PDB file of C-alpha atoms and ligand atoms in Angstrom:
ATOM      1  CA  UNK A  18       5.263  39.770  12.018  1.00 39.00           C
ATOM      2  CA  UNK A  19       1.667  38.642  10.706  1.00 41.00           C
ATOM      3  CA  UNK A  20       1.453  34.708  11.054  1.00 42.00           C
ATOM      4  CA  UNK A  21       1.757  33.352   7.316  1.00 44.00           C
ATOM      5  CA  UNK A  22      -1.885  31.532   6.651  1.00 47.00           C
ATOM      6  CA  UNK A  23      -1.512  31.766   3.068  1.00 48.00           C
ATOM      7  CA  UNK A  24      -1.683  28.397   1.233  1.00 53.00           C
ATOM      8  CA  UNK A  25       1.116  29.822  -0.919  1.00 59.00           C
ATOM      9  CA  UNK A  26       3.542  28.986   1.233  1.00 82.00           C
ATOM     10  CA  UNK A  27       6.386  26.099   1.002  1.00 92.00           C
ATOM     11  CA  UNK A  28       4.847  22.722   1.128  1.00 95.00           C
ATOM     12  CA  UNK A  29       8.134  20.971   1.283  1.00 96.00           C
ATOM     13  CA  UNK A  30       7.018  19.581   4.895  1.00 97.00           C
ATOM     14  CA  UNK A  31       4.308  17.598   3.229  1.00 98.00           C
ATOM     15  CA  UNK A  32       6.772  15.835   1.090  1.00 98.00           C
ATOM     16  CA  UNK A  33       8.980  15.134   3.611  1.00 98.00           C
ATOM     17  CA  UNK A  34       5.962  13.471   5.963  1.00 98.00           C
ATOM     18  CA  UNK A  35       4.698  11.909   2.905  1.00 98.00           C
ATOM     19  CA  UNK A  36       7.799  10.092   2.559  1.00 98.00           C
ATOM     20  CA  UNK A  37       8.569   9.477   6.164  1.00 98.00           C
ATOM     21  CA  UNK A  38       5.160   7.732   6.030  1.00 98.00           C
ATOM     22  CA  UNK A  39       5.515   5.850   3.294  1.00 98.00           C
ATOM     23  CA  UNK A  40       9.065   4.518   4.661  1.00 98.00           C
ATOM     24  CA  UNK A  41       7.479   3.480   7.666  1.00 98.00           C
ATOM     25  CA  UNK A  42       4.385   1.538   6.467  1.00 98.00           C
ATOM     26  CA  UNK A  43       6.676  -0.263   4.097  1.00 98.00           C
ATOM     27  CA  UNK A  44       9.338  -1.471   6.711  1.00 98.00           C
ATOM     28  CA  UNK A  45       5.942  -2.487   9.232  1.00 98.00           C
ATOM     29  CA  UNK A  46       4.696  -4.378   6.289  1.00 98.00           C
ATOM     30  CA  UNK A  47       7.652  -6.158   5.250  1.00 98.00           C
ATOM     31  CA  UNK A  48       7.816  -7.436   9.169  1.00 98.00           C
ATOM     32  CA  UNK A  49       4.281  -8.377   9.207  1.00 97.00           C
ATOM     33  CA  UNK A  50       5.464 -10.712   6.162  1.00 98.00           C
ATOM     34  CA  UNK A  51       3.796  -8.377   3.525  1.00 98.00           C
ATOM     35  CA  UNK A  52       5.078  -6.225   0.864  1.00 98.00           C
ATOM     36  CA  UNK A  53       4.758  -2.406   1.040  1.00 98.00           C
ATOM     37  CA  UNK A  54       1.901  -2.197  -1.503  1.00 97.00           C
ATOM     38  CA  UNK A  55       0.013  -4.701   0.111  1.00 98.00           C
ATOM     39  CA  UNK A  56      -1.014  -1.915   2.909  1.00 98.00           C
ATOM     40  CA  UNK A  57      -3.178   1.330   1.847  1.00 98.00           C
ATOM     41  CA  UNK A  58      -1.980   4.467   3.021  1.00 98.00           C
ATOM     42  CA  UNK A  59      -5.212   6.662   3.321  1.00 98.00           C
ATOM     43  CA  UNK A  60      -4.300  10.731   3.395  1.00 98.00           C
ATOM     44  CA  UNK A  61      -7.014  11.892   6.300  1.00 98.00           C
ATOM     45  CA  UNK A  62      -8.226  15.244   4.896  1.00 98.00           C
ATOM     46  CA  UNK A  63     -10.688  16.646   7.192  1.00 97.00           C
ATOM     47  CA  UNK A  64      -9.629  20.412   8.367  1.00 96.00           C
ATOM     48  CA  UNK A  65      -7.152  20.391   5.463  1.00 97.00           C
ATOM     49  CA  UNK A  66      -7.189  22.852   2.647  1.00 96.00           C
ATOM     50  CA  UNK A  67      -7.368  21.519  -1.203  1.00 97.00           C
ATOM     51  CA  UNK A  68      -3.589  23.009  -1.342  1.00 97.00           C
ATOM     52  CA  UNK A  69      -2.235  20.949   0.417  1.00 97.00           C
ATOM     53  CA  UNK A  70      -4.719  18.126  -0.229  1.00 98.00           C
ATOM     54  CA  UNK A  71      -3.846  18.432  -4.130  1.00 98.00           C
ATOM     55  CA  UNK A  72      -0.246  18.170  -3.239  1.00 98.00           C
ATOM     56  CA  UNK A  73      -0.386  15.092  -1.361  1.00 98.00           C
ATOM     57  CA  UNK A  74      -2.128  13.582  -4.578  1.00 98.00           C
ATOM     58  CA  UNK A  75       0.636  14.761  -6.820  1.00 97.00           C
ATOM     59  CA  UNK A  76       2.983  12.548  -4.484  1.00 98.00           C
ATOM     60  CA  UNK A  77       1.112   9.160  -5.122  1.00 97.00           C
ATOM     61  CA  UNK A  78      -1.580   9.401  -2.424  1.00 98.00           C
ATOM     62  CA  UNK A  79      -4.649   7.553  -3.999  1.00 98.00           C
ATOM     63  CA  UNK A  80      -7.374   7.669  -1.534  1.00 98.00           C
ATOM     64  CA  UNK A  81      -8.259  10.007   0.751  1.00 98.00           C
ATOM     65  CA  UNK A  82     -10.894   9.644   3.500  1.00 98.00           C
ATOM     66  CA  UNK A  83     -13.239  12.705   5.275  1.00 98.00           C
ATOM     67  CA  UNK A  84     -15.311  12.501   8.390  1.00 98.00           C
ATOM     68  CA  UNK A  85     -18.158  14.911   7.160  1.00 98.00           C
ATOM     69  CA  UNK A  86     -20.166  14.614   3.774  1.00 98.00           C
ATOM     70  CA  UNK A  87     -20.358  18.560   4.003  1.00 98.00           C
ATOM     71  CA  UNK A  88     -16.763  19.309   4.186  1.00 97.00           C
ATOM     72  CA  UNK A  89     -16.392  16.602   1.297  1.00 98.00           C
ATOM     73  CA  UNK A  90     -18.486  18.261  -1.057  1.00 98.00           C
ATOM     74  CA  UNK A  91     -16.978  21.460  -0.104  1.00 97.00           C
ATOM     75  CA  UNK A  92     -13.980  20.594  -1.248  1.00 97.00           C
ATOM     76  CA  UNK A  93     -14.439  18.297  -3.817  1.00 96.00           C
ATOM     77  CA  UNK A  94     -14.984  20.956  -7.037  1.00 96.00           C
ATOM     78  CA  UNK A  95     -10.889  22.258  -5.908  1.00 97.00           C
ATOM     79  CA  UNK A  96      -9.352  18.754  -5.349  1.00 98.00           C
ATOM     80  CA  UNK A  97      -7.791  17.013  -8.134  1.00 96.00           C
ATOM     81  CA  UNK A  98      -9.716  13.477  -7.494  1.00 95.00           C
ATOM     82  CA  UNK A  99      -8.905  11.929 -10.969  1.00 95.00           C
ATOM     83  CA  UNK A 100      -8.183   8.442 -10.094  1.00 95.00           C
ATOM     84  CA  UNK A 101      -8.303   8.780  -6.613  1.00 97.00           C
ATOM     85  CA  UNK A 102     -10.802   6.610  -4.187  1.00 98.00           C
ATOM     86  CA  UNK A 103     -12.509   8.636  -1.536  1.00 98.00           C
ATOM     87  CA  UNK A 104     -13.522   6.886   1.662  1.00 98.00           C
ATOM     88  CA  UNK A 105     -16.227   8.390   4.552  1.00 98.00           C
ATOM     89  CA  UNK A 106     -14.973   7.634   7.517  1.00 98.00           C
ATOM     90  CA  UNK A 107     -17.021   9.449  10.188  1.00 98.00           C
ATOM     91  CA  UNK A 108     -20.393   8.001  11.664  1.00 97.00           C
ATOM     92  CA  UNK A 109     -23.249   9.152   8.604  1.00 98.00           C
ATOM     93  CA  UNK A 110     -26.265   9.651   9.299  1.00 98.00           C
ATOM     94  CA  UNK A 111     -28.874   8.265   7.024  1.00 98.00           C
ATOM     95  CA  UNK A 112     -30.184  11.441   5.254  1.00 98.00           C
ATOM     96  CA  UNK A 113     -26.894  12.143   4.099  1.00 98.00           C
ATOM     97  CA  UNK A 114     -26.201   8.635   2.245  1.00 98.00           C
ATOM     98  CA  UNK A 115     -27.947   9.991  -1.158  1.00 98.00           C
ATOM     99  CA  UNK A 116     -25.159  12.851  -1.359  1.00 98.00           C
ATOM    100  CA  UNK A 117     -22.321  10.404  -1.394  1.00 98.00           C
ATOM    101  CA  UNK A 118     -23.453   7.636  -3.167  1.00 98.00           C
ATOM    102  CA  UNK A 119     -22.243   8.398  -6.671  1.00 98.00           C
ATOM    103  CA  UNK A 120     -18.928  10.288  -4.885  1.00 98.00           C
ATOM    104  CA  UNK A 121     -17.294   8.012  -2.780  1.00 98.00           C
ATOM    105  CA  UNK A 122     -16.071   4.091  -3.414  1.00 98.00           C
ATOM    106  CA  UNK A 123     -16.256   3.088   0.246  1.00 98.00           C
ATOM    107  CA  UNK A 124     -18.187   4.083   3.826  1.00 98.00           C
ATOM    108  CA  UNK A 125     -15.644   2.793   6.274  1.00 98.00           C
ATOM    109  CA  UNK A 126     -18.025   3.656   9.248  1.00 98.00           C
ATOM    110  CA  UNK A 127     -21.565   1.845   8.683  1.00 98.00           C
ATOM    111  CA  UNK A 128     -22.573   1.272  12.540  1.00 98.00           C
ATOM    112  CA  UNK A 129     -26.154   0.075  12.339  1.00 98.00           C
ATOM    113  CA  UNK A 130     -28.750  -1.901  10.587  1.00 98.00           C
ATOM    114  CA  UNK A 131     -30.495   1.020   9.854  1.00 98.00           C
ATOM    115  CA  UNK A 132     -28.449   3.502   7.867  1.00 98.00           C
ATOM    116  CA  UNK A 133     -27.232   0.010   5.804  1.00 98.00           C
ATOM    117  CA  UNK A 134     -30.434   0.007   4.629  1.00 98.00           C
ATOM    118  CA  UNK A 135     -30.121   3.473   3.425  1.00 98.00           C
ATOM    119  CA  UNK A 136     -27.061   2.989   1.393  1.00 98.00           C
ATOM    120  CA  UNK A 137     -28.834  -0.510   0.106  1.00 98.00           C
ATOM    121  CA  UNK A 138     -31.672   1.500  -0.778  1.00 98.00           C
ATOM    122  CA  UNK A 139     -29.395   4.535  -2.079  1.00 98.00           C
ATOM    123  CA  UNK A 140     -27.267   1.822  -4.239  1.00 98.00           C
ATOM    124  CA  UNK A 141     -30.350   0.287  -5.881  1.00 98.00           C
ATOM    125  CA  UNK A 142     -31.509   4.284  -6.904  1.00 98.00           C
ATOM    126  CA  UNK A 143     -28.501   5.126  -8.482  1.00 98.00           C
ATOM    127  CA  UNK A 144     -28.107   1.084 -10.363  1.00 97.00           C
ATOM    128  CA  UNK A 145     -25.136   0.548  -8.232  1.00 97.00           C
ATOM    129  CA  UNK A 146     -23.668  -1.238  -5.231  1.00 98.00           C
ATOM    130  CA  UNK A 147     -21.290   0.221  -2.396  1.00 98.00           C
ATOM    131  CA  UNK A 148     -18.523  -1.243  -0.586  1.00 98.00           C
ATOM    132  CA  UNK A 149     -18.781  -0.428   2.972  1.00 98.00           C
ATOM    133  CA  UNK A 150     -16.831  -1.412   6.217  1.00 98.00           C
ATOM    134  CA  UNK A 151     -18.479  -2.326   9.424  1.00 98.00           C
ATOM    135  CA  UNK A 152     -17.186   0.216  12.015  1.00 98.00           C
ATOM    136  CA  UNK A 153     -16.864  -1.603  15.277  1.00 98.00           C
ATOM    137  CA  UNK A 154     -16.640  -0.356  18.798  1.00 98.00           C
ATOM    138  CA  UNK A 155     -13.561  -2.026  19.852  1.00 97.00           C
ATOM    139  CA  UNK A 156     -12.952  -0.708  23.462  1.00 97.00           C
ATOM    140  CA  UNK A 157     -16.845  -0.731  24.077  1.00 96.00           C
ATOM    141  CA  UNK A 158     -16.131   3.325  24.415  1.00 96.00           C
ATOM    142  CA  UNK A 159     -19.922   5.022  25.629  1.00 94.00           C
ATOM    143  CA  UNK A 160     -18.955   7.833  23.819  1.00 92.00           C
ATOM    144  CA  UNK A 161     -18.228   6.304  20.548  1.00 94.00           C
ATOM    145  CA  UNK A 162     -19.604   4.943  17.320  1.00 95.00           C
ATOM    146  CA  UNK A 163     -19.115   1.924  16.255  1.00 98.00           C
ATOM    147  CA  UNK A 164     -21.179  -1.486  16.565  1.00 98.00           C
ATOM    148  CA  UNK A 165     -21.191  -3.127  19.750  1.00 98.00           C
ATOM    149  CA  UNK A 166     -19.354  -6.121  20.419  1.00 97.00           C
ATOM    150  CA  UNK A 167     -22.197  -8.409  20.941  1.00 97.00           C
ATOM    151  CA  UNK A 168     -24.181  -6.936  18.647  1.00 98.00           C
ATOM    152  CA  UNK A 169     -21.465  -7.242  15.675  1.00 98.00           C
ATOM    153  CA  UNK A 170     -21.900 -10.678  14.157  1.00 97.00           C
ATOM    154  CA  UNK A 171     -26.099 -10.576  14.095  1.00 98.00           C
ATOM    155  CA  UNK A 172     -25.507  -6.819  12.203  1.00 98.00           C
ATOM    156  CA  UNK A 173     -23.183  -8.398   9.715  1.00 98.00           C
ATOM    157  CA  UNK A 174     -25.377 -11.162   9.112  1.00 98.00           C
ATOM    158  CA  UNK A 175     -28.124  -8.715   8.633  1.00 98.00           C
ATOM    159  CA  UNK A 176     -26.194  -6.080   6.337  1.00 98.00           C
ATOM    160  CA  UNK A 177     -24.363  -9.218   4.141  1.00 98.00           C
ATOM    161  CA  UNK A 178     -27.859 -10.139   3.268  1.00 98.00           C
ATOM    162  CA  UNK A 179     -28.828  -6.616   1.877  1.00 98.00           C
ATOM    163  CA  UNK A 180     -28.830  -6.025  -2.234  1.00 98.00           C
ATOM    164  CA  UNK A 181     -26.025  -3.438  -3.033  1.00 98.00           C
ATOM    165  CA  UNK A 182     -24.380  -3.176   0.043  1.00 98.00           C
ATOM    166  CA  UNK A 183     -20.744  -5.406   0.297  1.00 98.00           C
ATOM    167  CA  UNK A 184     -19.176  -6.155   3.077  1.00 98.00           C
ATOM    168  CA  UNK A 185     -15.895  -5.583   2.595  1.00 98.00           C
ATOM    169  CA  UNK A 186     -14.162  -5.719   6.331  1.00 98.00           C
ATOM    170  CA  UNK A 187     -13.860  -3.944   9.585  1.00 98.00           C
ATOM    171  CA  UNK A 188     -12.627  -0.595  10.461  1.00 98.00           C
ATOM    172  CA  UNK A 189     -11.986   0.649  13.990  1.00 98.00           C
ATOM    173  CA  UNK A 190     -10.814   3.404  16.094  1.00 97.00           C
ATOM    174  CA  UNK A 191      -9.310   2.427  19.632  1.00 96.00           C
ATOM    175  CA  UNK A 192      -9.674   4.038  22.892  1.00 96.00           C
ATOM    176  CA  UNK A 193      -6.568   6.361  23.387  1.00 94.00           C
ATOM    177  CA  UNK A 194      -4.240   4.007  25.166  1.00 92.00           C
ATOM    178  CA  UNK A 195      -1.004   4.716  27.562  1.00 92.00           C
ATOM    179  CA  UNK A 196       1.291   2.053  26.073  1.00 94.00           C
ATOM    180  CA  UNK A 197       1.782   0.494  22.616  1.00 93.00           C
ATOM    181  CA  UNK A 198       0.752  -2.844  24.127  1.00 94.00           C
ATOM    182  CA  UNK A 199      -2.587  -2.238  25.007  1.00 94.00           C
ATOM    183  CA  UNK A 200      -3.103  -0.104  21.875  1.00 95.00           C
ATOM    184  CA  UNK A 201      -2.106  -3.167  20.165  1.00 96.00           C
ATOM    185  CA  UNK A 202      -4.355  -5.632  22.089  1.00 97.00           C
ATOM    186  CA  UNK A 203      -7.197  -3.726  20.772  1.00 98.00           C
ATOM    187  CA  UNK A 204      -5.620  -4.246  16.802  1.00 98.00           C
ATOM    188  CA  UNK A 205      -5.442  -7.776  17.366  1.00 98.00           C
ATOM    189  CA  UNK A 206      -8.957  -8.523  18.657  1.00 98.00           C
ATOM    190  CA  UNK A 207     -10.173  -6.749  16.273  1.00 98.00           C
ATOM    191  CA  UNK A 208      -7.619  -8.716  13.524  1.00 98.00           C
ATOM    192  CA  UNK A 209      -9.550 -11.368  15.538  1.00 98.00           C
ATOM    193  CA  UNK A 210     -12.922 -10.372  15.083  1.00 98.00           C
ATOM    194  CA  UNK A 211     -12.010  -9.850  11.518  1.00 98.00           C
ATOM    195  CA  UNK A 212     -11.204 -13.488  11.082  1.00 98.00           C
ATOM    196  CA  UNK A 213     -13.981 -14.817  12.717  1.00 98.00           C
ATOM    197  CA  UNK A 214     -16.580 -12.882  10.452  1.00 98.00           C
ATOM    198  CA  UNK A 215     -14.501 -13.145   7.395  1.00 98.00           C
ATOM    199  CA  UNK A 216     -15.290 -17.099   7.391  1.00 98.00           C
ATOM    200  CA  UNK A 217     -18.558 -16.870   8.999  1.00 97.00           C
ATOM    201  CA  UNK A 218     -19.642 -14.737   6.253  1.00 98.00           C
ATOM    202  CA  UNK A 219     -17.681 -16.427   3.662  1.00 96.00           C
ATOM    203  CA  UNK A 220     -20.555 -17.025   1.186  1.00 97.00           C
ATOM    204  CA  UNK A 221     -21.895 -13.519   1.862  1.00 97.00           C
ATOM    205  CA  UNK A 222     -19.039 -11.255   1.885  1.00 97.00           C
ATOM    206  CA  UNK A 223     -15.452 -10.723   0.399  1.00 97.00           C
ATOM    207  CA  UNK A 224     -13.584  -9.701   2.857  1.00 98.00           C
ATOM    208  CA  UNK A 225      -9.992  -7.962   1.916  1.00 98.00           C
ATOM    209  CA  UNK A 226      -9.888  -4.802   4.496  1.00 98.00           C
ATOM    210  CA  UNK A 227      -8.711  -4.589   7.699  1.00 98.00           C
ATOM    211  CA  UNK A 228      -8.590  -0.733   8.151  1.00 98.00           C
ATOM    212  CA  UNK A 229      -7.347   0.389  11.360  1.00 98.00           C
ATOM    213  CA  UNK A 230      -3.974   2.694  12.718  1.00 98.00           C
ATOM    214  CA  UNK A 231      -4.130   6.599  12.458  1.00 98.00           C
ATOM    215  CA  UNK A 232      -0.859   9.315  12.849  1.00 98.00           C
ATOM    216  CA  UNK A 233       0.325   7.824  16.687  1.00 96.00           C
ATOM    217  CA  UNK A 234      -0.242   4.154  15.981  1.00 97.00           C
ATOM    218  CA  UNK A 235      -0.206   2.679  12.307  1.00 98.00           C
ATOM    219  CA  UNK A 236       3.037   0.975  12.667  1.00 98.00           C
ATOM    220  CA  UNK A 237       1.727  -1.347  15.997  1.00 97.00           C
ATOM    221  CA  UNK A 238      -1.588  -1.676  13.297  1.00 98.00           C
ATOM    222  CA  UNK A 239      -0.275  -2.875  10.573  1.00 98.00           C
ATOM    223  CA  UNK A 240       1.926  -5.503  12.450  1.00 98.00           C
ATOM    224  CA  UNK A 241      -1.454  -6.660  13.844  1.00 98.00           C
ATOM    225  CA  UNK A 242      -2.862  -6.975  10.291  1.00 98.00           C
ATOM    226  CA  UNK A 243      -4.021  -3.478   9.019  1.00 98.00           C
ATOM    227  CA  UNK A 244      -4.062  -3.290   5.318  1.00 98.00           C
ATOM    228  CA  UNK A 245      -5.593   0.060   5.508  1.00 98.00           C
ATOM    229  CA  UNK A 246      -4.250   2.882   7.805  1.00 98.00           C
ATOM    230  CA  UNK A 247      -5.933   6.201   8.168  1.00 98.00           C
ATOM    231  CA  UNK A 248      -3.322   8.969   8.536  1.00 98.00           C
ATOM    232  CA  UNK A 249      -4.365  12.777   9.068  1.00 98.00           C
ATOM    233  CA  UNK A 250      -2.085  14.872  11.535  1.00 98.00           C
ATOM    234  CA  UNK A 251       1.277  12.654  10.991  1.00 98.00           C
ATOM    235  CA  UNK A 252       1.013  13.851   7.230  1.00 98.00           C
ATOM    236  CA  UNK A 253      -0.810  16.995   6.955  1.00 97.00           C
ATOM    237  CA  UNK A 254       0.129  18.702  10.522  1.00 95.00           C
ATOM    238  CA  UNK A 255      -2.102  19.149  13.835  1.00 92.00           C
ATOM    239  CA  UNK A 256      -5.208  20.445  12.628  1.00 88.00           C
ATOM    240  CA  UNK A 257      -6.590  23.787  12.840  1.00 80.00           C
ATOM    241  CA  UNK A 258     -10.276  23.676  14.050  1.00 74.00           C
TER     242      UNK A 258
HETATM  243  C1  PLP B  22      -9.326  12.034  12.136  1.00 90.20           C
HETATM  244  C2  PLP B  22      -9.377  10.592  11.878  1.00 90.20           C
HETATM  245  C3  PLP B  22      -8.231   9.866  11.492  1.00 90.20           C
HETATM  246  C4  PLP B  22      -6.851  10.481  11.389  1.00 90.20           C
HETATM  247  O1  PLP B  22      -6.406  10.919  12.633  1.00 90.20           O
HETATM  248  P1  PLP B  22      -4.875  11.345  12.887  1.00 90.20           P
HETATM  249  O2  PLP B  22      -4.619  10.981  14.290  1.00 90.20           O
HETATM  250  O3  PLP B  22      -4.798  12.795  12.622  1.00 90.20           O
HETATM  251  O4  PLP B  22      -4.057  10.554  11.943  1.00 90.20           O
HETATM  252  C5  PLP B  22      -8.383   8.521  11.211  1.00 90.20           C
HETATM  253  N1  PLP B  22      -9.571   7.903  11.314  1.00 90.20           N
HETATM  254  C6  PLP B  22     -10.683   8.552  11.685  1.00 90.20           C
HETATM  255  C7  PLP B  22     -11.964   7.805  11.766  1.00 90.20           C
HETATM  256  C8  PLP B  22     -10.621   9.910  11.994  1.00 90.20           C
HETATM  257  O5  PLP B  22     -11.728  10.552  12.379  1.00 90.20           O
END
């Protein structure tokens, strides 16, 4: 029997993960001392089809986040996005920053001076401002994006001085860990981190979000602090590339 790739099909498993989710953000909230609503469930949509995107929406999801501007705006004419936030969260590269400006409310993953110019320059074009997060390179990875840790609080103080560009909090993506604990380690320095620039920056910034905890770890995130997980697989299903 043919394989069933239709988008026809029963989507019953979404509402089941959805809910699973939900359950499990709002019990890690409540032990962090927080209520349920107090932590953002983002719906990570990259690889998905609008389907199954659009039925996620019609449970309550309210923001959803992409990696690439391309596969945003390829989507974005068959997604129902009334009232819904959408978030970039893959590293952006400058040139791309004047396709997204009027489209999304946040860019989770600014990593340098250079492309926060861009969106500065970008926000003052289009008589706006943009809320962005400072991505940062928690596990000081080669191979990743991010800012450097001893580069982060001289590019904060750099970007926080920028017209149209607001500093709004950190997001991060951990090395792949073997335990929990060391998964959480990197959570709570960057909780830490978070902190630290949150009053250094205090006349400069409002900082509210702490994003940070995908499908395998937003529980140990949120009890580190996360007010903003980013959940793809754990909802949709493994990807298909
Ligand atoms: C893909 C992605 C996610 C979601 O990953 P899952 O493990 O599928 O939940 C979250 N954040 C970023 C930055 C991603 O690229």
């Amino acid at each position: 029997m043919m394989e069933k790739l239709s988008t026809d099909g029963d989507l019953s498993f979404l509402d089941e993960n959805y809910k699973e989710i939900k359950e499990n953000i709002a019990q890690a909230a409540k032990k962090s001392g927080r209520k349920p609503e107090d932590v953002r469930l983002m719906a990570v949509t990259k690889t998905v089809n609008p389907v199954n995107i659009n039925h996620v929406l019609g449970l309550g999801a309210d923001l959803i986040g992409e990696n690439k501007v391309q596969e945003l705006l390829g989507k974005l004419d068959f997604l129902n996005t009334d009232g819904i936030d959408m978030h970039i969260i893959g590293h952006l590269q400058s040139n791309k920053v004047r396709k997204i400006i009027n489209i999304v409310s946040m860019i989770e993953s600014v990593d340098s001076v250079s492309l926060a110019q861009e969106i500065s320059r970008q926000a003052g074009l289009n008589g706006h401002s943009m809320d962005v997060l400072l991505e940062v390179n928690i596990g000081g990875e080669e191979a990743k994006t991010g800012i450097a840790l001893d580069a982060l609080s001289e590019t904060a103080a750099e970007i926080a001085e920028m017209p149209g560009v607001n500093i709004k909090g950190l997001m991060c993506v951990p090395p792949i860990c073997e335990t929990v604990d060391e998964d959480r380690k990197y959570f709570e320095k960057t909780r830490l981190l978070y902190e630290d620039l949150s009053s250094a920056l205090k006349d400069k910034a409002d900082f509210s979000i702490l994003s940070m905890g995908m499908s395998a770890d937003y529980v140990p995130a949120i009890l580190e602090g996360a007010n903003l997980v980013r959940v793809g697989s754990a909802l949709f299903g493994a990807r298909r590339y």
